[in-house]
CSV table of C-alpha atoms in Angstrom, one decimal:
chain,number,residue,atom,x,y,z
A,540,UNK,CA,82.9,136.2,119.4
A,541,UNK,CA,83.0,135.7,115.5
A,542,UNK,CA,82.0,139.0,114.7
A,543,UNK,CA,82.0,139.9,111.0
A,544,UNK,CA,82.4,143.2,109.7
A,545,UNK,CA,80.8,144.7,105.7
A,546,UNK,CA,82.0,147.5,104.5
A,547,UNK,CA,79.7,149.4,102.5
A,548,UNK,CA,76.6,148.9,103.8
A,549,UNK,CA,74.9,150.6,100.7
A,550,UNK,CA,76.3,151.7,97.6
A,551,UNK,CA,74.9,153.4,94.5
A,552,UNK,CA,76.9,154.5,91.4
A,553,UNK,CA,76.7,154.6,87.7
A,554,UNK,CA,76.6,151.9,85.2
A,555,UNK,CA,79.6,151.2,84.4
A,556,UNK,CA,81.6,152.0,88.0
A,557,UNK,CA,83.6,149.6,89.6
A,558,UNK,CA,82.8,148.7,93.4
A,559,UNK,CA,85.0,147.1,96.0
A,560,UNK,CA,83.6,145.4,98.7
A,561,UNK,CA,85.3,145.1,101.6
A,562,UNK,CA,84.6,141.8,104.5
A,563,UNK,CA,86.6,141.7,108.0
A,564,UNK,CA,86.9,139.1,110.9
A,565,UNK,CA,86.9,141.1,113.6
A,566,UNK,CA,87.9,138.5,116.4
A,567,UNK,CA,88.8,135.9,115.0
A,568,UNK,CA,90.7,134.6,112.0
A,569,UNK,CA,88.7,133.0,108.9
A,570,UNK,CA,90.7,130.1,106.8
A,571,UNK,CA,87.2,130.8,104.6
A,572,UNK,CA,85.3,133.2,103.7
A,573,UNK,CA,82.2,133.3,101.2
A,574,UNK,CA,80.8,135.5,99.1
A,575,UNK,CA,76.8,135.3,98.2
A,576,UNK,CA,74.1,137.3,96.2
A,577,UNK,CA,70.5,137.8,97.3
A,578,UNK,CA,67.8,139.1,94.6
A,579,UNK,CA,64.6,140.3,96.3
A,580,UNK,CA,62.7,137.1,97.9
A,581,UNK,CA,65.0,134.9,96.9
A,582,UNK,CA,67.6,132.2,98.1
A,583,UNK,CA,71.0,133.2,99.0
A,584,UNK,CA,73.3,132.2,95.7
A,585,UNK,CA,76.5,131.3,96.8
A,586,UNK,CA,78.8,133.2,94.0
A,587,UNK,CA,82.3,131.7,94.8
A,588,UNK,CA,84.6,130.3,98.2
A,589,UNK,CA,87.9,132.4,99.0
A,590,UNK,CA,90.9,130.8,100.7
A,591,UNK,CA,93.6,132.6,102.1
A,592,UNK,CA,96.2,132.9,100.1
A,593,UNK,CA,94.5,130.8,97.2
A,594,UNK,CA,92.8,131.5,94.3
A,595,UNK,CA,88.7,131.5,94.8
A,596,UNK,CA,86.3,129.3,94.0
A,597,UNK,CA,83.4,130.3,91.5
A,598,UNK,CA,80.3,128.8,91.4
A,599,UNK,CA,79.2,128.2,88.0
A,600,UNK,CA,77.3,130.7,86.1
A,601,UNK,CA,79.4,133.1,87.9
A,602,UNK,CA,81.9,135.6,86.1
A,603,UNK,CA,85.0,135.7,88.3
A,604,UNK,CA,86.4,138.3,85.4
A,605,UNK,CA,83.6,140.7,86.8
A,606,UNK,CA,83.4,139.4,90.3
A,607,UNK,CA,86.9,140.0,91.3
A,608,UNK,CA,87.9,138.7,94.9
A,609,UNK,CA,91.0,138.9,97.2
A,610,UNK,CA,91.6,136.9,99.8
A,611,UNK,CA,94.9,138.9,101.4
A,612,UNK,CA,95.2,138.0,104.7
A,613,UNK,CA,93.3,135.7,107.6
A,614,UNK,CA,90.8,138.3,108.1
A,615,UNK,CA,90.3,140.5,104.9
A,616,UNK,CA,88.9,139.7,101.5
A,617,UNK,CA,87.8,141.8,98.8
A,618,UNK,CA,85.0,141.5,96.1
A,619,UNK,CA,85.6,143.7,93.4
A,620,UNK,CA,82.6,144.1,90.6
A,621,UNK,CA,84.2,145.4,87.3
A,622,UNK,CA,82.3,147.9,85.2
A,623,UNK,CA,79.0,146.9,87.2
A,624,UNK,CA,75.6,147.1,85.2
A,625,UNK,CA,72.5,147.7,86.3
A,626,UNK,CA,71.6,143.4,86.0
A,627,UNK,CA,74.1,143.8,88.8
A,628,UNK,CA,72.2,145.6,91.7
A,629,UNK,CA,71.6,143.0,94.6
A,630,UNK,CA,72.2,142.8,97.7
A,631,UNK,CA,75.9,141.2,98.2
A,632,UNK,CA,77.1,139.2,101.3
A,633,UNK,CA,79.7,138.5,102.5
A,634,UNK,CA,80.2,135.0,105.3
A,635,UNK,CA,83.6,134.1,107.2
A,636,UNK,CA,84.3,130.5,109.0
A,637,UNK,CA,87.3,129.9,111.1
A,638,UNK,CA,89.3,126.9,110.4
A,639,UNK,CA,87.7,124.5,108.4
A,640,UNK,CA,85.4,121.3,108.1
A,641,UNK,CA,82.6,121.8,110.5
A,642,UNK,CA,82.4,125.1,111.7
A,643,UNK,CA,79.5,127.4,111.1
A,644,UNK,CA,79.9,130.7,108.5
A,645,UNK,CA,78.9,134.0,110.9
A,646,UNK,CA,77.6,136.7,107.9
A,647,UNK,CA,78.3,140.7,107.6
A,648,UNK,CA,75.7,142.9,107.6
A,649,UNK,CA,75.6,142.9,103.7
A,650,UNK,CA,76.2,145.4,101.2
A,651,UNK,CA,73.2,147.0,98.9
A,652,UNK,CA,74.6,147.6,95.7
A,653,UNK,CA,72.2,150.0,92.9
A,654,UNK,CA,73.4,150.4,89.6
A,655,UNK,CA,71.7,153.4,88.1
B,1272,UNK,CA,72.0,116.9,93.8
B,1273,UNK,CA,72.0,117.1,96.8
B,1274,UNK,CA,69.2,118.3,98.3
B,1275,UNK,CA,67.5,120.5,101.3
B,1276,UNK,CA,64.0,121.2,102.2
B,1277,UNK,CA,62.0,123.7,103.5
B,1278,UNK,CA,58.3,124.2,103.7
B,1279,UNK,CA,58.3,127.9,102.5
B,1280,UNK,CA,55.5,128.7,104.9
B,1281,UNK,CA,53.9,131.6,106.3
B,1282,UNK,CA,54.4,129.4,109.0
B,1283,UNK,CA,51.5,131.6,111.3
B,1284,UNK,CA,52.1,131.1,115.2
B,1285,UNK,CA,50.4,132.8,118.0
B,1286,UNK,CA,52.5,134.8,120.2
B,1287,UNK,CA,53.6,132.4,123.6
B,1288,UNK,CA,53.1,129.2,121.3
B,1289,UNK,CA,55.7,127.1,120.4
B,1290,UNK,CA,57.0,127.1,116.9
B,1291,UNK,CA,58.3,124.4,114.9
B,1292,UNK,CA,60.0,124.4,112.1
B,1293,UNK,CA,61.5,122.0,110.0
B,1294,UNK,CA,64.5,120.4,107.3
B,1295,UNK,CA,64.3,117.5,105.8
B,1296,UNK,CA,68.1,116.8,103.8
B,1297,UNK,CA,68.8,113.6,100.9
B,1298,UNK,CA,72.5,113.6,101.5
B,1299,UNK,CA,73.0,110.6,104.4
B,1300,UNK,CA,76.5,111.3,105.0
B,1301,UNK,CA,75.6,115.1,106.3
B,1302,UNK,CA,77.7,116.2,109.1
B,1303,UNK,CA,76.6,119.7,110.2
B,1304,UNK,CA,73.1,121.4,110.7
B,1305,UNK,CA,73.1,125.0,111.1
B,1306,UNK,CA,69.8,127.4,111.4
B,1307,UNK,CA,70.4,130.3,110.9
B,1308,UNK,CA,67.5,134.0,111.0
B,1309,UNK,CA,67.0,136.6,108.6
B,1310,UNK,CA,65.1,139.4,109.3
B,1311,UNK,CA,63.8,140.8,105.5
B,1312,UNK,CA,66.0,142.9,104.0
B,1313,UNK,CA,68.7,141.8,106.7
B,1314,UNK,CA,71.9,139.3,106.1
B,1315,UNK,CA,71.5,135.9,107.9
B,1316,UNK,CA,72.3,135.1,111.8
B,1317,UNK,CA,73.1,132.0,113.3
B,1318,UNK,CA,70.9,130.5,116.0
B,1319,UNK,CA,72.3,126.9,116.3
B,1320,UNK,CA,73.7,124.2,115.1
B,1321,UNK,CA,74.0,120.6,116.3
B,1322,UNK,CA,76.5,117.8,114.7
B,1323,UNK,CA,75.1,115.1,117.4
B,1324,UNK,CA,71.5,113.7,117.5
B,1325,UNK,CA,69.6,113.7,119.8
B,1326,UNK,CA,68.5,117.8,121.1
B,1327,UNK,CA,70.6,120.5,122.1
B,1328,UNK,CA,68.5,123.5,123.5
B,1329,UNK,CA,69.7,127.4,124.0
B,1330,UNK,CA,67.3,129.5,125.8
B,1331,UNK,CA,64.2,129.4,123.7
B,1332,UNK,CA,65.5,127.5,120.7
B,1333,UNK,CA,66.2,123.6,120.9
B,1334,UNK,CA,67.4,122.2,117.8
B,1335,UNK,CA,66.5,118.4,117.2
B,1336,UNK,CA,68.2,116.3,114.8
B,1337,UNK,CA,67.9,113.0,113.5
B,1338,UNK,CA,70.3,111.3,110.5
B,1339,UNK,CA,68.5,108.1,110.4
B,1340,UNK,CA,65.1,109.7,109.1
B,1341,UNK,CA,67.6,113.0,108.0
B,1342,UNK,CA,65.5,115.7,109.4
B,1343,UNK,CA,66.8,118.5,111.4
B,1344,UNK,CA,63.8,120.4,113.5
B,1345,UNK,CA,64.1,124.0,115.4
B,1346,UNK,CA,61.6,124.8,117.8
B,1347,UNK,CA,61.1,128.1,119.3
B,1348,UNK,CA,59.4,128.4,122.8
B,1349,UNK,CA,57.4,130.8,123.7
B,1350,UNK,CA,57.4,132.9,120.4
B,1351,UNK,CA,57.9,136.9,120.3
B,1352,UNK,CA,56.6,138.9,117.6
B,1353,UNK,CA,60.5,139.7,117.1
B,1354,UNK,CA,61.0,136.0,116.3
B,1355,UNK,CA,59.0,136.5,112.6
B,1356,UNK,CA,61.5,135.8,109.9
B,1357,UNK,CA,62.9,133.2,107.4
B,1358,UNK,CA,64.8,130.9,109.1
B,1359,UNK,CA,67.2,129.0,106.9
B,1360,UNK,CA,68.3,125.5,107.7
B,1361,UNK,CA,71.8,124.9,105.8
B,1362,UNK,CA,73.5,121.4,106.3
B,1363,UNK,CA,77.3,120.4,105.5
B,1364,UNK,CA,77.2,117.8,103.3
B,1365,UNK,CA,80.2,114.9,103.5
B,1366,UNK,CA,82.2,116.7,101.3
B,1367,UNK,CA,81.9,119.7,103.8
B,1368,UNK,CA,80.0,121.7,100.9
B,1369,UNK,CA,76.9,124.1,102.9
B,1370,UNK,CA,73.6,123.1,100.9
B,1371,UNK,CA,71.1,125.7,102.0
B,1372,UNK,CA,67.4,125.4,102.0
B,1373,UNK,CA,65.0,128.3,100.8
B,1374,UNK,CA,64.0,129.2,104.3
B,1375,UNK,CA,60.3,129.0,106.2
B,1376,UNK,CA,58.9,132.2,106.5
B,1377,UNK,CA,57.6,132.2,110.1
B,1378,UNK,CA,55.3,134.7,111.3
B,1379,UNK,CA,54.5,135.1,115.1
B,1380,UNK,CA,50.9,136.3,115.6
B,1381,UNK,CA,50.5,138.5,118.9
């Protein structure tokens, strides 16, 4: 169990476009979902934490108006990169955690975003 | 600031040998400890988690936790070339925040 599906896996689009990424927990209810960004050869960077039915908590330096997160149900969270620019090109990865507390996070396959 | 430290490597191990990956953490109140494997260009994959002092075995993998010394390790027995990846240590601190290490790159040489 603990399968997380992320879609799309790869996006190429023009500068100024908004891009929506979906993250679904397929076989469990995810009280909390996380969004990460990873640049080539760098560490995972947590962008935000979202709990079902409440506003996301963003990490310092992450623009909440640019990276819109919605966690409308216990199995779905979305990240929308608004008015994307080339510097937003990165590998975006979601994870989901069953319940609260000390349970492990399970990751989706990631979305590779390239802004031209 | 709470930290999780890993040697960045690369750690080179001959095929069939035991690979030993180590991780130290600063928050003595940390409760849960996780090892993830990340292949190049892919997302992290959960390998093991451990909550209590001692050893936890799963197939070729053994996680070892020593809370008094604030370290957690991952042993991979009978290392295979397919084990070559970056191994990420993650520690859940006393505030239930997950702190990530930067990862150790492991290379298994045939």
